[in-house]
PDB file of C-alpha atoms in Angstrom:
ATOM      1  CA  MET O   1      85.421 156.705  67.774  1.00 90.00           C
ATOM      2  CA  SER O   2      83.824 159.350  65.580  1.00 93.00           C
ATOM      3  CA  THR O   3      80.993 161.541  66.803  1.00 94.00           C
ATOM      4  CA  HIS O   4      78.783 160.028  64.121  1.00 93.00           C
ATOM      5  CA  ASP O   5      79.497 156.475  65.300  1.00 94.00           C
ATOM      6  CA  PHE O   6      78.937 157.479  68.916  1.00 94.00           C
ATOM      7  CA  ARG O   7      75.566 159.014  68.137  1.00 95.00           C
ATOM      8  CA  ALA O   8      74.563 155.935  66.163  1.00 95.00           C
ATOM      9  CA  LEU O   9      75.489 153.712  69.123  1.00 94.00           C
ATOM     10  CA  HIS O  10      73.673 156.007  71.542  1.00 94.00           C
ATOM     11  CA  GLU O  11      70.522 155.977  69.443  1.00 94.00           C
ATOM     12  CA  ARG O  12      70.598 152.199  69.036  1.00 93.00           C
ATOM     13  CA  LEU O  13      71.017 151.575  72.781  1.00 93.00           C
ATOM     14  CA  ARG O  14      68.411 154.196  73.647  1.00 91.00           C
ATOM     15  CA  ARG O  15      65.838 152.727  71.284  1.00 89.00           C
ATOM     16  CA  GLU O  16      66.466 149.149  72.429  1.00 85.00           C
ATOM     17  CA  THR O  17      66.110 150.207  76.044  1.00 84.00           C
ATOM     18  CA  ALA O  18      62.956 152.221  75.367  1.00 75.00           C
ATOM     19  CA  ARG O  19      61.266 149.214  73.730  1.00 66.00           C
ATOM     20  CA  SER O  20      61.892 147.039  76.780  1.00 63.00           C
ATOM     21  CA  THR O  21      61.148 149.497  79.584  1.00 59.00           C
ATOM     22  CA  ALA O  22      58.012 151.443  78.611  1.00 56.00           C
ATOM     23  CA  ASP O  23      57.459 153.919  81.458  1.00 57.00           C
ATOM     24  CA  ASP O  24      59.705 152.120  83.968  1.00 72.00           C
ATOM     25  CA  ARG O  25      61.831 154.796  85.661  1.00 80.00           C
ATOM     26  CA  ARG O  26      64.044 152.320  87.528  1.00 86.00           C
ATOM     27  CA  GLY O  27      66.321 152.001  84.543  1.00 91.00           C
ATOM     28  CA  ALA O  28      68.547 148.939  84.478  1.00 94.00           C
ATOM     29  CA  LEU O  29      67.604 148.159  88.070  1.00 95.00           C
ATOM     30  CA  ARG O  30      64.584 146.415  86.557  1.00 93.00           C
ATOM     31  CA  HIS O  31      66.973 143.515  85.970  1.00 94.00           C
ATOM     32  CA  VAL O  32      67.508 143.099  89.729  1.00 95.00           C
ATOM     33  CA  THR O  33      64.501 140.910  90.422  1.00 95.00           C
ATOM     34  CA  PRO O  34      63.668 139.427  93.842  1.00 96.00           C
ATOM     35  CA  GLU O  35      64.613 136.019  92.482  1.00 97.00           C
ATOM     36  CA  ARG O  36      68.054 137.292  91.455  1.00 97.00           C
ATOM     37  CA  VAL O  37      68.600 138.871  94.871  1.00 97.00           C
ATOM     38  CA  VAL O  38      67.793 135.541  96.514  1.00 97.00           C
ATOM     39  CA  ALA O  39      70.185 133.784  94.123  1.00 97.00           C
ATOM     40  CA  ALA O  40      72.899 136.354  94.891  1.00 97.00           C
ATOM     41  CA  ALA O  41      72.681 135.452  98.571  1.00 97.00           C
ATOM     42  CA  ALA O  42      74.124 132.049  97.665  1.00 96.00           C
ATOM     43  CA  GLU O  43      77.401 133.828  96.843  1.00 97.00           C
ATOM     44  CA  VAL O  44      78.040 134.154 100.587  1.00 97.00           C
ATOM     45  CA  ARG O  45      80.247 131.223 101.625  1.00 96.00           C
ATOM     46  CA  LEU O  46      83.011 132.721 103.764  1.00 95.00           C
ATOM     47  CA  GLY O  47      81.117 135.405 105.673  1.00 95.00           C
ATOM     48  CA  HIS O  48      83.883 137.862 104.675  1.00 96.00           C
ATOM     49  CA  THR O  49      82.875 141.510 104.115  1.00 97.00           C
ATOM     50  CA  VAL O  50      84.986 143.973 102.111  1.00 98.00           C
ATOM     51  CA  SER O  51      84.428 147.687 101.509  1.00 98.00           C
ATOM     52  CA  LEU O  52      84.684 148.892  97.919  1.00 98.00           C
ATOM     53  CA  ALA O  53      84.908 152.567  98.901  1.00 97.00           C
ATOM     54  CA  ALA O  54      88.004 154.689  99.288  1.00 95.00           C
ATOM     55  CA  PRO O  55      88.545 156.779 102.445  1.00 94.00           C
ATOM     56  CA  ILE O  56      87.042 160.222 101.940  1.00 94.00           C
ATOM     57  CA  GLU O  57      89.685 162.822 101.119  1.00 92.00           C
ATOM     58  CA  THR O  58      89.838 165.981 103.244  1.00 93.00           C
ATOM     59  CA  VAL O  59      93.197 167.340 102.007  1.00 94.00           C
ATOM     60  CA  PRO O  60      93.448 169.206  98.667  1.00 94.00           C
ATOM     61  CA  GLY O  61      95.254 167.359  95.893  1.00 93.00           C
ATOM     62  CA  ALA O  62      95.917 167.512  92.176  1.00 95.00           C
ATOM     63  CA  ASP O  63      92.691 165.600  91.529  1.00 94.00           C
ATOM     64  CA  ASP O  64      90.704 167.109  94.397  1.00 93.00           C
ATOM     65  CA  PRO O  65      91.083 170.912  94.686  1.00 93.00           C
ATOM     66  CA  GLU O  66      87.913 171.183  96.800  1.00 93.00           C
ATOM     67  CA  PRO O  67      88.032 168.170  99.130  1.00 93.00           C
ATOM     68  CA  ALA O  68      85.419 167.168 101.657  1.00 93.00           C
ATOM     69  CA  VAL O  69      85.252 169.198 104.857  1.00 94.00           C
ATOM     70  CA  HIS O  70      85.119 167.387 108.164  1.00 92.00           C
ATOM     71  CA  ARG O  71      85.462 169.204 111.458  1.00 91.00           C
ATOM     72  CA  MET O  72      84.758 168.471 115.065  1.00 88.00           C
ATOM     73  CA  THR O  73      82.012 170.698 116.462  1.00 88.00           C
ATOM     74  CA  GLY O  74      82.101 169.406 120.008  1.00 83.00           C
ATOM     75  CA  PRO O  75      82.753 169.033 122.830  1.00 82.00           C
ATOM     76  CA  ALA O  76      83.213 172.668 123.730  1.00 81.00           C
ATOM     77  CA  PRO O  77      86.666 173.597 125.075  1.00 80.00           C
ATOM     78  CA  ASP O  78      85.310 174.057 128.593  1.00 78.00           C
ATOM     79  CA  GLU O  79      83.826 170.549 128.477  1.00 78.00           C
ATOM     80  CA  LEU O  80      87.134 168.824 127.795  1.00 79.00           C
ATOM     81  CA  GLY O  81      88.079 166.896 130.895  1.00 78.00           C
ATOM     82  CA  ALA O  82      85.006 168.108 132.748  1.00 81.00           C
ATOM     83  CA  ASP O  83      82.959 165.832 134.960  1.00 84.00           C
ATOM     84  CA  GLY O  84      79.617 164.497 133.769  1.00 86.00           C
ATOM     85  CA  LEU O  85      78.296 163.450 130.371  1.00 87.00           C
ATOM     86  CA  HIS O  86      79.412 165.212 127.178  1.00 84.00           C
ATOM     87  CA  PHE O  87      79.364 164.340 123.467  1.00 88.00           C
ATOM     88  CA  ALA O  88      81.820 164.551 120.599  1.00 88.00           C
ATOM     89  CA  THR O  89      80.081 165.890 117.471  1.00 90.00           C
ATOM     90  CA  ASP O  90      81.133 166.829 113.972  1.00 91.00           C
ATOM     91  CA  ARG O  91      80.031 168.330 110.635  1.00 92.00           C
ATOM     92  CA  PHE O  92      80.692 166.965 107.163  1.00 92.00           C
ATOM     93  CA  ALA O  93      80.311 168.471 103.653  1.00 93.00           C
ATOM     94  CA  MET O  94      81.495 167.373 100.212  1.00 93.00           C
ATOM     95  CA  ASN O  95      81.080 167.781  96.474  1.00 93.00           C
ATOM     96  CA  VAL O  96      79.458 164.482  95.500  1.00 93.00           C
ATOM     97  CA  HIS O  97      80.647 164.361  91.873  1.00 93.00           C
ATOM     98  CA  GLY O  98      84.400 164.721  91.908  1.00 92.00           C
ATOM     99  CA  ASP O  99      87.530 162.867  90.838  1.00 94.00           C
ATOM    100  CA  THR O 100      88.454 161.312  94.174  1.00 94.00           C
ATOM    101  CA  ASN O 101      85.683 160.228  96.510  1.00 95.00           C
ATOM    102  CA  SER O 102      83.537 157.125  95.944  1.00 97.00           C
ATOM    103  CA  HIS O 103      80.028 158.068  94.871  1.00 97.00           C
ATOM    104  CA  LEU O 104      76.900 156.951  93.045  1.00 97.00           C
ATOM    105  CA  ASP O 105      75.544 158.764  89.987  1.00 96.00           C
ATOM    106  CA  ALA O 106      71.744 158.957  89.945  1.00 95.00           C
ATOM    107  CA  LEU O 107      69.875 158.781  86.650  1.00 94.00           C
ATOM    108  CA  CYS O 108      69.223 162.539  86.765  1.00 93.00           C
ATOM    109  CA  HIS O 109      72.969 163.250  86.759  1.00 94.00           C
ATOM    110  CA  VAL O 110      73.503 163.030  82.985  1.00 94.00           C
ATOM    111  CA  LEU O 111      71.754 165.101  80.326  1.00 93.00           C
ATOM    112  CA  PHE O 112      72.271 164.528  76.602  1.00 93.00           C
ATOM    113  CA  ASP O 113      70.634 166.576  73.877  1.00 92.00           C
ATOM    114  CA  GLY O 114      68.388 168.194  76.495  1.00 89.00           C
ATOM    115  CA  GLU O 115      66.988 164.946  77.879  1.00 91.00           C
ATOM    116  CA  LEU O 116      67.568 162.567  80.764  1.00 92.00           C
ATOM    117  CA  TYR O 117      67.114 158.800  80.742  1.00 92.00           C
ATOM    118  CA  GLY O 118      63.784 157.656  79.345  1.00 88.00           C
ATOM    119  CA  ALA O 119      63.286 160.924  77.398  1.00 85.00           C
ATOM    120  CA  VAL O 120      62.481 162.706  80.665  1.00 86.00           C
ATOM    121  CA  PRO O 121      62.781 166.485  80.151  1.00 83.00           C
ATOM    122  CA  ALA O 122      65.731 167.943  82.031  1.00 79.00           C
ATOM    123  CA  GLY O 123      63.495 170.096  84.211  1.00 74.00           C
ATOM    124  CA  ASP O 124      61.658 167.053  85.585  1.00 64.00           C
ATOM    125  CA  GLY O 125      64.697 164.976  86.439  1.00 52.00           C
ATOM    126  CA  ALA O 126      65.150 165.772  90.104  1.00 62.00           C
ATOM    127  CA  GLY O 127      61.698 164.472  90.917  1.00 72.00           C
ATOM    128  CA  ALA O 128      61.598 161.509  88.540  1.00 79.00           C
ATOM    129  CA  LEU O 129      65.123 160.136  88.433  1.00 91.00           C
ATOM    130  CA  SER O 130      66.920 161.300  91.570  1.00 91.00           C
ATOM    131  CA  VAL O 131      68.797 159.180  94.086  1.00 94.00           C
ATOM    132  CA  ASP O 132      65.397 158.577  95.709  1.00 93.00           C
ATOM    133  CA  LEU O 133      65.065 155.707  93.216  1.00 92.00           C
ATOM    134  CA  VAL O 134      67.576 153.726  95.266  1.00 94.00           C
ATOM    135  CA  GLU O 135      66.493 154.796  98.728  1.00 93.00           C
ATOM    136  CA  ASP O 136      66.034 151.108  99.625  1.00 94.00           C
ATOM    137  CA  GLY O 137      69.542 150.314  98.443  1.00 96.00           C
ATOM    138  CA  ILE O 138      70.776 148.003  95.709  1.00 97.00           C
ATOM    139  CA  VAL O 139      71.488 144.394  96.642  1.00 98.00           C
ATOM    140  CA  GLY O 140      72.525 141.724  94.171  1.00 97.00           C
ATOM    141  CA  ARG O 141      75.371 139.789  92.622  1.00 98.00           C
ATOM    142  CA  GLY O 142      78.595 141.658  92.054  1.00 98.00           C
ATOM    143  CA  VAL O 143      81.259 140.617  89.536  1.00 98.00           C
ATOM    144  CA  LEU O 144      84.778 142.061  89.480  1.00 98.00           C
ATOM    145  CA  LEU O 145      86.728 141.997  86.215  1.00 98.00           C
ATOM    146  CA  ASP O 146      90.395 142.863  86.768  1.00 98.00           C
ATOM    147  CA  ILE O 147      91.838 144.251  83.540  1.00 98.00           C
ATOM    148  CA  PRO O 148      95.399 144.921  84.807  1.00 98.00           C
ATOM    149  CA  ARG O 149      95.464 141.294  85.995  1.00 98.00           C
ATOM    150  CA  LEU O 150      94.452 140.232  82.477  1.00 98.00           C
ATOM    151  CA  ARG O 151      97.213 142.335  80.909  1.00 98.00           C
ATOM    152  CA  GLY O 152      99.840 141.378  83.496  1.00 97.00           C
ATOM    153  CA  VAL O 153     100.430 144.961  84.655  1.00 98.00           C
ATOM    154  CA  PRO O 154      99.741 146.735  87.978  1.00 97.00           C
ATOM    155  CA  TRP O 155      97.487 149.350  86.384  1.00 98.00           C
ATOM    156  CA  LEU O 156      96.352 150.815  83.091  1.00 98.00           C
ATOM    157  CA  GLN O 157      98.092 154.027  82.144  1.00 97.00           C
ATOM    158  CA  PRO O 158      96.035 157.238  82.157  1.00 97.00           C
ATOM    159  CA  GLY O 159      94.427 157.703  78.754  1.00 96.00           C
ATOM    160  CA  ASP O 160      94.172 153.964  78.080  1.00 97.00           C
ATOM    161  CA  HIS O 161      90.814 152.278  77.715  1.00 96.00           C
ATOM    162  CA  VAL O 162      89.218 148.863  78.248  1.00 98.00           C
ATOM    163  CA  THR O 163      87.619 147.195  75.235  1.00 97.00           C
ATOM    164  CA  ALA O 164      84.615 144.904  75.040  1.00 97.00           C
ATOM    165  CA  ASP O 165      86.901 142.063  73.949  1.00 97.00           C
ATOM    166  CA  GLU O 166      88.921 142.539  77.131  1.00 98.00           C
ATOM    167  CA  LEU O 167      85.797 142.256  79.269  1.00 98.00           C
ATOM    168  CA  THR O 168      85.069 138.923  77.594  1.00 98.00           C
ATOM    169  CA  ALA O 169      88.694 137.818  77.948  1.00 98.00           C
ATOM    170  CA  ALA O 170      88.718 138.747  81.641  1.00 98.00           C
ATOM    171  CA  GLU O 171      85.601 136.648  82.174  1.00 98.00           C
ATOM    172  CA  ALA O 172      87.323 133.630  80.626  1.00 98.00           C
ATOM    173  CA  ALA O 173      90.564 134.183  82.539  1.00 98.00           C
ATOM    174  CA  GLN O 174      88.778 134.586  85.869  1.00 98.00           C
ATOM    175  CA  GLY O 175      86.224 131.830  85.351  1.00 97.00           C
ATOM    176  CA  VAL O 176      83.165 134.044  85.752  1.00 97.00           C
ATOM    177  CA  ARG O 177      80.372 135.321  83.525  1.00 97.00           C
ATOM    178  CA  VAL O 178      78.433 138.572  83.855  1.00 98.00           C
ATOM    179  CA  GLY O 179      74.680 137.986  83.765  1.00 97.00           C
ATOM    180  CA  PRO O 180      71.330 139.782  84.003  1.00 97.00           C
ATOM    181  CA  GLY O 181      70.914 141.964  87.082  1.00 97.00           C
ATOM    182  CA  ASP O 182      74.612 141.845  87.989  1.00 98.00           C
ATOM    183  CA  MET O 183      76.620 144.759  89.312  1.00 98.00           C
ATOM    184  CA  LEU O 184      79.704 144.860  87.108  1.00 98.00           C
ATOM    185  CA  PHE O 185      82.883 146.241  88.658  1.00 98.00           C
ATOM    186  CA  VAL O 186      85.805 146.900  86.300  1.00 98.00           C
ATOM    187  CA  ARG O 187      89.237 147.491  87.797  1.00 98.00           C
ATOM    188  CA  VAL O 188      91.693 149.634  85.824  1.00 98.00           C
ATOM    189  CA  GLY O 189      94.131 150.139  88.719  1.00 98.00           C
ATOM    190  CA  HIS O 190      93.472 153.870  89.134  1.00 97.00           C
ATOM    191  CA  ARG O 191      93.537 153.665  92.932  1.00 96.00           C
ATOM    192  CA  LEU O 192      96.724 151.629  93.107  1.00 97.00           C
ATOM    193  CA  ARG O 193      98.495 154.014  90.742  1.00 97.00           C
ATOM    194  CA  ARG O 194      97.348 156.977  92.842  1.00 96.00           C
ATOM    195  CA  THR O 195      98.599 155.312  96.014  1.00 96.00           C
ATOM    196  CA  GLU O 196     101.963 154.360  94.527  1.00 96.00           C
ATOM    197  CA  LEU O 197     102.725 157.477  92.463  1.00 97.00           C
ATOM    198  CA  GLY O 198     100.556 160.147  94.094  1.00 96.00           C
ATOM    199  CA  PRO O 199      97.521 162.040  92.784  1.00 96.00           C
ATOM    200  CA  TRP O 200      97.450 163.701  89.389  1.00 97.00           C
ATOM    201  CA  ASN O 201      94.872 165.742  87.494  1.00 96.00           C
ATOM    202  CA  ALA O 202      92.548 162.858  86.650  1.00 96.00           C
ATOM    203  CA  ALA O 203      90.158 165.239  84.920  1.00 95.00           C
ATOM    204  CA  THR O 204      92.600 165.439  82.010  1.00 96.00           C
ATOM    205  CA  ARG O 205      94.102 161.931  81.926  1.00 97.00           C
ATOM    206  CA  ARG O 206      92.642 158.695  83.311  1.00 97.00           C
ATOM    207  CA  ALA O 207      92.010 155.120  82.246  1.00 98.00           C
ATOM    208  CA  GLY O 208      88.457 153.960  81.678  1.00 97.00           C
ATOM    209  CA  LEU O 209      86.093 152.047  79.425  1.00 98.00           C
ATOM    210  CA  HIS O 210      85.781 152.506  75.686  1.00 97.00           C
ATOM    211  CA  PRO O 211      82.246 153.577  74.703  1.00 97.00           C
ATOM    212  CA  THR O 212      81.739 150.382  72.683  1.00 97.00           C
ATOM    213  CA  THR O 213      81.816 148.354  75.930  1.00 97.00           C
ATOM    214  CA  MET O 214      78.321 149.659  76.645  1.00 97.00           C
ATOM    215  CA  GLY O 215      77.034 147.205  74.054  1.00 96.00           C
ATOM    216  CA  PHE O 216      78.426 144.417  76.266  1.00 97.00           C
ATOM    217  CA  LEU O 217      76.568 145.837  79.284  1.00 97.00           C
ATOM    218  CA  ALA O 218      73.320 146.144  77.346  1.00 96.00           C
ATOM    219  CA  GLU O 219      73.567 142.599  75.985  1.00 96.00           C
ATOM    220  CA  ARG O 220      74.278 141.137  79.431  1.00 97.00           C
ATOM    221  CA  LYS O 221      71.554 143.271  81.098  1.00 96.00           C
ATOM    222  CA  VAL O 222      73.956 144.743  83.664  1.00 97.00           C
ATOM    223  CA  ALA O 223      72.168 146.667  86.431  1.00 97.00           C
ATOM    224  CA  VAL O 224      75.015 148.760  87.887  1.00 98.00           C
ATOM    225  CA  LEU O 225      78.494 149.692  86.634  1.00 98.00           C
ATOM    226  CA  GLY O 226      81.292 150.552  89.037  1.00 98.00           C
ATOM    227  CA  GLY O 227      84.931 151.449  88.496  1.00 98.00           C
ATOM    228  CA  ASP O 228      87.980 152.526  90.480  1.00 98.00           C
ATOM    229  CA  GLY O 229      88.199 155.557  88.213  1.00 96.00           C
ATOM    230  CA  ASN O 230      85.529 157.658  86.563  1.00 94.00           C
ATOM    231  CA  ASN O 231      84.485 154.803  84.193  1.00 97.00           C
ATOM    232  CA  ASP O 232      85.188 157.247  81.337  1.00 97.00           C
ATOM    233  CA  THR O 233      88.611 157.601  79.743  1.00 97.00           C
ATOM    234  CA  ALA O 234      90.293 160.990  79.528  1.00 97.00           C
ATOM    235  CA  PRO O 235      91.008 162.325  77.006  1.00 97.00           C
ATOM    236  CA  SER O 236      87.690 161.133  75.666  1.00 96.00           C
ATOM    237  CA  ALA O 237      87.592 158.512  72.953  1.00 94.00           C
ATOM    238  CA  VAL O 238      84.908 160.604  71.201  1.00 96.00           C
ATOM    239  CA  GLU O 239      85.682 164.057  69.878  1.00 91.00           C
ATOM    240  CA  GLY O 240      83.292 166.635  71.312  1.00 92.00           C
ATOM    241  CA  ILE O 241      81.747 164.263  73.891  1.00 94.00           C
ATOM    242  CA  ALA O 242      83.686 164.489  77.148  1.00 94.00           C
ATOM    243  CA  PHE O 243      81.973 161.615  78.979  1.00 97.00           C
ATOM    244  CA  PRO O 244      80.634 159.150  76.395  1.00 97.00           C
ATOM    245  CA  VAL O 245      80.355 156.229  78.839  1.00 98.00           C
ATOM    246  CA  HIS O 246      78.276 158.357  81.204  1.00 97.00           C
ATOM    247  CA  ALA O 247      76.035 159.392  78.330  1.00 97.00           C
ATOM    248  CA  LEU O 248      75.558 155.827  77.125  1.00 97.00           C
ATOM    249  CA  ALA O 249      75.316 154.079  80.496  1.00 97.00           C
ATOM    250  CA  VAL O 250      73.232 156.579  82.459  1.00 96.00           C
ATOM    251  CA  GLN O 251      71.247 158.487  79.843  1.00 95.00           C
ATOM    252  CA  ALA O 252      70.703 155.780  77.217  1.00 95.00           C
ATOM    253  CA  LEU O 253      70.679 152.561  79.272  1.00 96.00           C
ATOM    254  CA  GLY O 254      69.538 153.798  82.673  1.00 95.00           C
ATOM    255  CA  ILE O 255      72.495 152.241  84.495  1.00 97.00           C
ATOM    256  CA  HIS O 256      73.472 153.741  87.838  1.00 97.00           C
ATOM    257  CA  LEU O 257      77.228 154.374  87.969  1.00 98.00           C
ATOM    258  CA  LEU O 258      79.606 154.030  90.881  1.00 98.00           C
ATOM    259  CA  ASP O 259      82.701 156.182  90.356  1.00 98.00           C
ATOM    260  CA  TYR O 260      86.095 156.174  92.092  1.00 97.00           C
ATOM    261  CA  LEU O 261      85.680 152.997  94.097  1.00 98.00           C
ATOM    262  CA  GLN O 262      88.681 151.016  95.283  1.00 97.00           C
ATOM    263  CA  PHE O 263      89.230 147.308  94.721  1.00 98.00           C
ATOM    264  CA  GLU O 264      92.655 146.794  96.265  1.00 97.00           C
ATOM    265  CA  ASP O 265      91.152 145.162  99.370  1.00 97.00           C
ATOM    266  CA  LEU O 266      88.785 142.983  97.348  1.00 98.00           C
ATOM    267  CA  VAL O 267      91.242 141.610  94.774  1.00 98.00           C
ATOM    268  CA  PRO O 268      93.325 139.468  97.166  1.00 97.00           C
ATOM    269  CA  VAL O 269      90.186 138.100  98.831  1.00 97.00           C
ATOM    270  CA  CYS O 270      88.733 137.062  95.477  1.00 97.00           C
ATOM    271  CA  ALA O 271      92.060 135.625  94.327  1.00 97.00           C
ATOM    272  CA  GLN O 272      92.446 133.552  97.487  1.00 96.00           C
ATOM    273  CA  ALA O 273      88.844 132.349  97.308  1.00 96.00           C
ATOM    274  CA  GLY O 274      89.277 131.519  93.633  1.00 96.00           C
ATOM    275  CA  ARG O 275      86.110 133.320  92.566  1.00 96.00           C
ATOM    276  CA  TRP O 276      85.272 136.808  91.376  1.00 98.00           C
ATOM    277  CA  SER O 277      81.562 137.044  92.164  1.00 98.00           C
ATOM    278  CA  PHE O 278      79.955 137.968  95.475  1.00 98.00           C
ATOM    279  CA  LEU O 279      76.887 139.387  97.147  1.00 98.00           C
ATOM    280  CA  CYS O 280      77.029 143.185  97.049  1.00 98.00           C
ATOM    281  CA  ALA O 281      75.042 145.804  98.961  1.00 98.00           C
ATOM    282  CA  VAL O 282      75.033 149.478  97.966  1.00 98.00           C
ATOM    283  CA  ALA O 283      73.359 151.906 100.369  1.00 96.00           C
ATOM    284  CA  PRO O 284      73.371 155.570  99.260  1.00 96.00           C
ATOM    285  CA  LEU O 285      72.307 158.320 101.612  1.00 95.00           C
ATOM    286  CA  ARG O 286      68.654 159.339 101.498  1.00 94.00           C
ATOM    287  CA  LEU O 287      69.075 162.777  99.924  1.00 93.00           C
ATOM    288  CA  PRO O 288      65.718 163.783  98.392  1.00 91.00           C
ATOM    289  CA  GLY O 289      66.099 165.151  94.873  1.00 90.00           C
ATOM    290  CA  ALA O 290      69.881 164.619  94.761  1.00 93.00           C
ATOM    291  CA  THR O 291      71.849 163.750  91.629  1.00 94.00           C
ATOM    292  CA  GLY O 292      74.106 161.376  93.532  1.00 95.00           C
ATOM    293  CA  SER O 293      75.402 160.288  96.910  1.00 96.00           C
ATOM    294  CA  PRO O 294      78.540 159.264  98.732  1.00 96.00           C
ATOM    295  CA  VAL O 295      78.488 155.502  98.965  1.00 97.00           C
ATOM    296  CA  ASN O 296      80.276 152.593 100.628  1.00 97.00           C
ATOM    297  CA  PRO O 297      79.463 149.394  98.701  1.00 98.00           C
ATOM    298  CA  ILE O 298      80.068 146.190 100.651  1.00 98.00           C
ATOM    299  CA  ALA O 299      81.057 142.908  99.030  1.00 98.00           C
ATOM    300  CA  VAL O 300      80.172 139.773 100.970  1.00 98.00           C
ATOM    301  CA  LEU O 301      81.921 136.543 100.031  1.00 97.00           C
TER     302      LEU O 301
END
């Protein structure tokens, strides 16, 4: 995709979104109405819950040179085995936006041409578009589209990308349709490949979505986009724009992103149940002014 075509697509999506949102800072979450949340509750038929998050990495790897730090801070050595009441305690720290751990991107995470979503100046983003916007969580209907399943392969190779036509084809093959207010989850098999073959430098090569798929999301009024990779392909499909999907989804459309999820536990449950939609609850940490948060989305079937 040429830079010119990308900018034309970005401008079209930005203008269409601006006409329909006015001063609404919730972004695409405006599509998650109370009525749609109530309707999503009807997806629960089995009472089966599944995590969509990967275990947090604490060991350095090719895709995670600065992993999360988790250490026990108590009990003190002299308390081990001692009589009476004592507590085990610990400390945790991580880089939220990396290439391994599951996280949510807030709307203030992506700047393009000096602006954030809704033409908010970059300097005002932490207050207007931070993760505080989702402090009450995101609850609604989730839909999983499994692209490797569609292609008949275990995973997409790094550098490959998902097209809009494939999203439509996956809907037909799986008997589901993405609708307004849905959380769309697109599996490319990144996690399975990492488990089977080991980590690699995902910053330089990874499967993801082609930028033109953002037209599909805009048309269907998708509220949240989640992937088992970064959602963006590397190398980028657009020369000079490293993360075109982030720019289009977050900055133009106001869609919160969920990066580096894992769907390997969910896929067999959906396949056995014969349906690929479910109630989904996303609860980020309450980190005032943050650009993102670790997250553990839960699918309920």
